[in-house]
CSV table of C-alpha atoms in Angstrom, one decimal:
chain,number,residue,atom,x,y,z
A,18,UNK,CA,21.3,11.6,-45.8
A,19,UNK,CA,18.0,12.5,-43.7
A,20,UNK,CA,17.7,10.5,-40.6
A,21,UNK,CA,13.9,9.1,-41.1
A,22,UNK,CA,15.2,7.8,-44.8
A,23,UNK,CA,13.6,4.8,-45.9
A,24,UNK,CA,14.9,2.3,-48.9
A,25,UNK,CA,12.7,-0.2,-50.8
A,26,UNK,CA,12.5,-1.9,-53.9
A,27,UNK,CA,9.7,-2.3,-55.6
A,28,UNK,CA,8.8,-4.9,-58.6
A,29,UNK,CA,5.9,-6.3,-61.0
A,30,UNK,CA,4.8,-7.9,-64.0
A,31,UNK,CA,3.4,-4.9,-65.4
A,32,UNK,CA,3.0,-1.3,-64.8
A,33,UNK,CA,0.9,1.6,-66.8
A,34,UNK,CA,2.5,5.2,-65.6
A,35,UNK,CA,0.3,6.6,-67.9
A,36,UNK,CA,0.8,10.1,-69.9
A,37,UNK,CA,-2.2,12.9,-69.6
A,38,UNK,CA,-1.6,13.3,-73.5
A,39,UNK,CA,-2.2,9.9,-75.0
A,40,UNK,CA,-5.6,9.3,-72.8
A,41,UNK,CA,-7.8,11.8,-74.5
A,42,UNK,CA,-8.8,9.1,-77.1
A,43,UNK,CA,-9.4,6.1,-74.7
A,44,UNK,CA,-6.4,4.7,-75.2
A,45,UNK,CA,-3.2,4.6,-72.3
A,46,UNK,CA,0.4,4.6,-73.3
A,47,UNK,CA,2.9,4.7,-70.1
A,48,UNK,CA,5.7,6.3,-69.5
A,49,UNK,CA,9.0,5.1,-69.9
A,50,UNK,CA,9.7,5.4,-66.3
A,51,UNK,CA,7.4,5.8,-63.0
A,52,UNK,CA,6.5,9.5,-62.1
A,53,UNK,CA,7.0,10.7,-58.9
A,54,UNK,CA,3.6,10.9,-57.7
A,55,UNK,CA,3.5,7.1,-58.5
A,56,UNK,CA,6.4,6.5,-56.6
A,57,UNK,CA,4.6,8.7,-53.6
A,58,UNK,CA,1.7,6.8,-54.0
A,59,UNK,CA,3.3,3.6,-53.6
A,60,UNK,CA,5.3,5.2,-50.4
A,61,UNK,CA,1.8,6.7,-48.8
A,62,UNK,CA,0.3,2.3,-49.7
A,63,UNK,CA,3.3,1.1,-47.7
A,64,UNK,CA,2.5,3.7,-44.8
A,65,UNK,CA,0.9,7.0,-44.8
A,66,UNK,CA,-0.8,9.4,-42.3
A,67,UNK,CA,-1.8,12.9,-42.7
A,68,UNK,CA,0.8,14.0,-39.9
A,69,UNK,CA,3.6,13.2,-42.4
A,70,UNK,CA,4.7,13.7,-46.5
A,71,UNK,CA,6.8,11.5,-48.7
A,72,UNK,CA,9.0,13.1,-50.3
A,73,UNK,CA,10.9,10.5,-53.0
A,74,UNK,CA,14.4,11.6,-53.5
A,75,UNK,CA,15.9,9.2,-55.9
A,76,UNK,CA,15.5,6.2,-57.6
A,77,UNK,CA,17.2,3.0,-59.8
A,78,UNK,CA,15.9,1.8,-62.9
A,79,UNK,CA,16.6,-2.0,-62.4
A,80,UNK,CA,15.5,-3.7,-65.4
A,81,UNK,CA,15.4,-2.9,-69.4
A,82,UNK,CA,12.8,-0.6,-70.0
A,83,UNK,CA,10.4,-2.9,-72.3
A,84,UNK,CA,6.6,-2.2,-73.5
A,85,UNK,CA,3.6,-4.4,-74.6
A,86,UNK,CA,0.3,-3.5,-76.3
A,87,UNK,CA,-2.4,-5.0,-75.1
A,88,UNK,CA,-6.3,-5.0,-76.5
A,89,UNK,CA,-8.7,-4.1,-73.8
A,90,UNK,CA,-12.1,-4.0,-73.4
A,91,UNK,CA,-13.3,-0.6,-70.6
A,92,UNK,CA,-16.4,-0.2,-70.3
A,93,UNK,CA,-18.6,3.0,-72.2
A,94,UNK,CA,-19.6,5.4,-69.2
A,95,UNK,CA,-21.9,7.1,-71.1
A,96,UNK,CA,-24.0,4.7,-73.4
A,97,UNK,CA,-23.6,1.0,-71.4
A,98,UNK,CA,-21.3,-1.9,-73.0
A,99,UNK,CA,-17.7,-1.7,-73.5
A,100,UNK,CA,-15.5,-0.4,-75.9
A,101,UNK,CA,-11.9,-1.7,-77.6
A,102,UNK,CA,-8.6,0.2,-76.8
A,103,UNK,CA,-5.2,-0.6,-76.7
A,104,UNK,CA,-3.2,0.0,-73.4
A,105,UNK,CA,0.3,0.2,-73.7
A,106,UNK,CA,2.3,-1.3,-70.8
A,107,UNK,CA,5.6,-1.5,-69.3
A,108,UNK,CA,6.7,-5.6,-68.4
A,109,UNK,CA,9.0,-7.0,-66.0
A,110,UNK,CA,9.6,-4.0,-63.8
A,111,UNK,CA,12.2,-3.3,-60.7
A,112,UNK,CA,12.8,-0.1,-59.2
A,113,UNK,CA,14.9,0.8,-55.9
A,114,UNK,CA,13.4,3.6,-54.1
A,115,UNK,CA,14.8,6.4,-51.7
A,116,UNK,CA,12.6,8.3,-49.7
A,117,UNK,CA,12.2,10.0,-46.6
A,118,UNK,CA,9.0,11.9,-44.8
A,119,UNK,CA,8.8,15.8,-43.8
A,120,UNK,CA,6.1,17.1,-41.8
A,121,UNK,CA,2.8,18.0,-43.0
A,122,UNK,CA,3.3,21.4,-41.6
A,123,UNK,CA,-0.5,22.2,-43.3
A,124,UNK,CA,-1.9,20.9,-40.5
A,125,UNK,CA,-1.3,21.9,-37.0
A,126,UNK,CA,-3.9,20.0,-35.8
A,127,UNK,CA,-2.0,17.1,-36.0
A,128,UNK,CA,1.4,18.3,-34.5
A,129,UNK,CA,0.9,15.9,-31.5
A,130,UNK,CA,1.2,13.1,-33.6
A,131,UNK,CA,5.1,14.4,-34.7
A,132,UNK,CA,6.9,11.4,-33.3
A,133,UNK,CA,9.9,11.0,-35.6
A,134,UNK,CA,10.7,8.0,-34.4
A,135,UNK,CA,7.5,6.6,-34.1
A,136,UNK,CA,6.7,7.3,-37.4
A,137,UNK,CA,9.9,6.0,-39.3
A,138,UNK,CA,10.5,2.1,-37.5
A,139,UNK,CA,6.2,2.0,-38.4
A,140,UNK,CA,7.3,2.6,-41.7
A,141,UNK,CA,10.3,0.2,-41.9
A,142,UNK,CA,8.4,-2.6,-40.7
A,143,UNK,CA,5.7,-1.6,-43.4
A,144,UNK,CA,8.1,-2.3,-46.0
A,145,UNK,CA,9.6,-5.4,-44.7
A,146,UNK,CA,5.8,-7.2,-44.5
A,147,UNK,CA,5.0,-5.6,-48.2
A,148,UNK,CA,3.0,-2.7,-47.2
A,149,UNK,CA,-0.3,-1.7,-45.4
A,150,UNK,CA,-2.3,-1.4,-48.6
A,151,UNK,CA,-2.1,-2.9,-51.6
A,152,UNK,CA,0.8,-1.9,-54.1
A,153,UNK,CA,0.0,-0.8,-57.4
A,154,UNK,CA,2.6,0.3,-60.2
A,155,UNK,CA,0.9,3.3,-62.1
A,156,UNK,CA,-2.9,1.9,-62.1
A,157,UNK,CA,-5.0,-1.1,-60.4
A,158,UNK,CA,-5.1,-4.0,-63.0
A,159,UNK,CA,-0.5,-3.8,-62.1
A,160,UNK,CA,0.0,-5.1,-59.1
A,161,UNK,CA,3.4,-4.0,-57.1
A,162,UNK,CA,5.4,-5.8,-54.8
A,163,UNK,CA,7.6,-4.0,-52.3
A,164,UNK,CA,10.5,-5.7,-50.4
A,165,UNK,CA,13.4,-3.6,-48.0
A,166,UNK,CA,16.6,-3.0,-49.9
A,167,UNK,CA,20.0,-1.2,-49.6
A,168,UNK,CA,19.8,1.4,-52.3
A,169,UNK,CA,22.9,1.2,-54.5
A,170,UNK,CA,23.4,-2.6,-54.1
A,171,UNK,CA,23.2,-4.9,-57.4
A,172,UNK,CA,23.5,-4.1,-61.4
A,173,UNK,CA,21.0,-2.1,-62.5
A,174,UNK,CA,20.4,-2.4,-66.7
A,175,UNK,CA,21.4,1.4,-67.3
A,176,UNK,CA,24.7,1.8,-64.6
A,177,UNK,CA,27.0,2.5,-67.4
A,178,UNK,CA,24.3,4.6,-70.0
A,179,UNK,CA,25.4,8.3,-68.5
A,180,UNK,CA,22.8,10.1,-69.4
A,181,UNK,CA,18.9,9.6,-70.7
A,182,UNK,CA,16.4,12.4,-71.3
A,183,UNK,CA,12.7,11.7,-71.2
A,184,UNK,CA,11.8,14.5,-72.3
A,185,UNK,CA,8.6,16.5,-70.0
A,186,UNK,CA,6.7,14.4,-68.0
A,187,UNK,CA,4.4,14.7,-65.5
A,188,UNK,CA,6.1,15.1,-61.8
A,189,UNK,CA,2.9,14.8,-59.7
A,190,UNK,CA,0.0,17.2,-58.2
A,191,UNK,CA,0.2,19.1,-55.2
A,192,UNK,CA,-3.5,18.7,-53.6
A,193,UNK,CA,-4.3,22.1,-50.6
A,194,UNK,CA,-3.0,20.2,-47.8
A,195,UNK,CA,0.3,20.2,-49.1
A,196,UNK,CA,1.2,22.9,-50.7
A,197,UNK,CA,4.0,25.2,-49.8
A,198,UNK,CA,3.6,28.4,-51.0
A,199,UNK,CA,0.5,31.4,-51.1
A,200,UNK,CA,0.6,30.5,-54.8
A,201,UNK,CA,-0.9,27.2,-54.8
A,202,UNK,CA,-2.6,27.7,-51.4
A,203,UNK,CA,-6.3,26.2,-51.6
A,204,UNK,CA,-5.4,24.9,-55.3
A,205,UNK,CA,-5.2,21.8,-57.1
A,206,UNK,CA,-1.4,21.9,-58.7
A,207,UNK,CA,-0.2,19.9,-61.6
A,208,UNK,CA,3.3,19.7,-61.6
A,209,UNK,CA,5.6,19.1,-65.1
A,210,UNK,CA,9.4,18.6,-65.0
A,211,UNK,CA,12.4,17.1,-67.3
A,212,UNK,CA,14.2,14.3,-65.6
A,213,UNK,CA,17.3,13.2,-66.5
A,214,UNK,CA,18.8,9.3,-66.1
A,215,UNK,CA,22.2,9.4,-65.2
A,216,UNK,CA,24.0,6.1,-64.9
A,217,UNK,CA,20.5,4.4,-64.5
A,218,UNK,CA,19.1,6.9,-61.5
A,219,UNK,CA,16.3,9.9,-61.1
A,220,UNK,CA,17.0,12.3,-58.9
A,221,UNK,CA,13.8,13.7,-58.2
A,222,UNK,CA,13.1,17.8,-58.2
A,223,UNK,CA,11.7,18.0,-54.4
A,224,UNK,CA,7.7,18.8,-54.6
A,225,UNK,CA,9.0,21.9,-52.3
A,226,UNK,CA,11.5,23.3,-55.5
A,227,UNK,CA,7.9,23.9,-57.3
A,228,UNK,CA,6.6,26.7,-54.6
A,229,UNK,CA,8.1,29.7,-57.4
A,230,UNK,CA,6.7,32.5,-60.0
A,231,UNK,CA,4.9,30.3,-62.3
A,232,UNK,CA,6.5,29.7,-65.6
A,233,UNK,CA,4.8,29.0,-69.3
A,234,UNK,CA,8.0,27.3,-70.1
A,235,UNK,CA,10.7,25.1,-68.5
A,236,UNK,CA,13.5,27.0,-67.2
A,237,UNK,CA,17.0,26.0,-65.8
A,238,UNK,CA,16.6,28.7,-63.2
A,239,UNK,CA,14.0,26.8,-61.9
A,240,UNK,CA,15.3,23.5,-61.9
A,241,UNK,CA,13.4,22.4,-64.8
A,242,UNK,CA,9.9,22.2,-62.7
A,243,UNK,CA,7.0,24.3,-63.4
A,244,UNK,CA,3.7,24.6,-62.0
A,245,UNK,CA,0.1,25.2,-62.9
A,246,UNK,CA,-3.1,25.5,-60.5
A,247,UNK,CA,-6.1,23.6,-62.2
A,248,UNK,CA,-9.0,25.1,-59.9
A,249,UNK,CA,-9.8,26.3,-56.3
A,250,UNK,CA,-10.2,23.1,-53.8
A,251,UNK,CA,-10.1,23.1,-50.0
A,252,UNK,CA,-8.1,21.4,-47.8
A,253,UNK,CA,-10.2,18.7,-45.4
A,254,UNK,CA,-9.6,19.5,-41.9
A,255,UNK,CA,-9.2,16.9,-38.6
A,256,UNK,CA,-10.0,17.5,-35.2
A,257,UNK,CA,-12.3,15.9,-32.4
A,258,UNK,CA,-14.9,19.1,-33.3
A,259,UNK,CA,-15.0,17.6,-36.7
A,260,UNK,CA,-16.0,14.0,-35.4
A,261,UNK,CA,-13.5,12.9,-37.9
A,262,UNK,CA,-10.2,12.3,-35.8
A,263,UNK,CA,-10.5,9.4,-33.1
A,264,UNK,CA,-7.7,10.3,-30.5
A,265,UNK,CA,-5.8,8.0,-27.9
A,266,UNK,CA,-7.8,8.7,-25.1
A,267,UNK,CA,-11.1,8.4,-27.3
A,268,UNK,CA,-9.7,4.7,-28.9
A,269,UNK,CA,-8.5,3.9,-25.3
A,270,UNK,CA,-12.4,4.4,-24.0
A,271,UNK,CA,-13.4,2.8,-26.4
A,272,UNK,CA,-11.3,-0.5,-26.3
A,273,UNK,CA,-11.8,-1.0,-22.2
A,274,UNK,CA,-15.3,-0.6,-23.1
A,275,UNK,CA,-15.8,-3.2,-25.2
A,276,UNK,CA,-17.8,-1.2,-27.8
């Protein structure tokens, strides 16, 4: 149990978790349940600075996992007008969330702003008023809906299923300012993993369990997670020398001001 945990649930009509495989055509089919970089995503829309990660550590499958096919009309990038596809979605989705924040230890510039406590009540009151940003499950058109829970509580549609494998999915991708080894260090990272649904909960492989020898296939020895860089990308720095980070003192002038 880490101290700056954080519980949520999080529900909508639809959601599109989509897999890398089944977009090369145009079309989307989603997953059967939400990644973890979805999940993370939805964690950095409820609060997120650059001083902190999410890290996602488990989560319920509330409802029966159902799809629907819908006809869609995206537009043509390359020649104007639109085009017909078929988008496969999930429907009538509720998820209980654990989570809790490290710190981004990527960027020392920040390390003032390491206020543990600050940081998590900011974030619990986040969740109980829905979020700072909008929520969305897996892509825009699925708007999410996130409410404060106590994870555990109420009967979830797979508590007495033992076990579900999905098979490899995609687990998320580690971007330069968080990675934690010399591996992926000024790389884009995607991350691929099993997971496993036992009595209707993920427990997630931590993005840390990923910083090991690269793998071409999954291995129990490495928790079932395996990495691959994609290409060379640089991490985006902060700091008043950048004219990108506004401090207190700087916000303060600036509000006795007037300006």
């Amino acid at each position: 149990m880490h101290e700056n945990s954080v519980e949520f649930e999080v529900s909508g009509d639809y959601a599109l978790f989509s897999d890398p495989i089944t977009r090369v055509g145009g079309e989307k089919f989603t997953y059967q349940v939400p990644t973890y970089e979805a999940l993370k995503g939805i964690s950095n829309s409820t609060y997120w600075k650059p001083t902190i990660i999410w890290v996602i550590d488990k989560v319920r499958i509330m409802n029966m996992i159902q799809t629907e096919t819908r006809g869609v009309r995206p537009l043509k990038w390359n020649s104007g007008g639109n085009d017909l596809s078929y988008y496969t979605y999930l429907k009538d989705v509720r998820y209980q969330v654990k989570a809790h924040f490290i710190w981004n230890e990527n960027r020392p510039e920040l390390e003032c702003d390491r206020n543990e406590n600050k940081h998590h009540n900011i974030a619990k009151r986040r969740i109980k008023t829905g979020g700072r940003r909008d929520i969305f499950l897996g892509t825009r058109e699925c708007q999410g809906y996130v409410t404060p829970c106590v994870y555990g509580e109420g009967k979830g549609a797979y508590d007495d299923v033992p076990e579900i494998n999905f098979g490899i999915m995609l687990h998320g991708i580690t971007y330069p300012d968080e990675a934690y080894s010399q591996e992926t260090k000024d790389m884009l990272t995607v991350r691929l993993w099993n997971p496993i649904m036992k009595n209707g909960e993920i427990e997630f492989c931590n993005q840390t369990n990923f910083s090991l020898p690269m793998k071409d296939v999954l291995s129990e020895v490495y928790g079932n997670c395996i990495q691959k860089p994609i290409r060379h990308m640089e991490m985006k720095r902060f700091g008043k020398d950048l004219n990108n980070f506004i401090g207190l003192e700087e916000f303060n002038d600036e509000f006795e001001g007037g300006e």
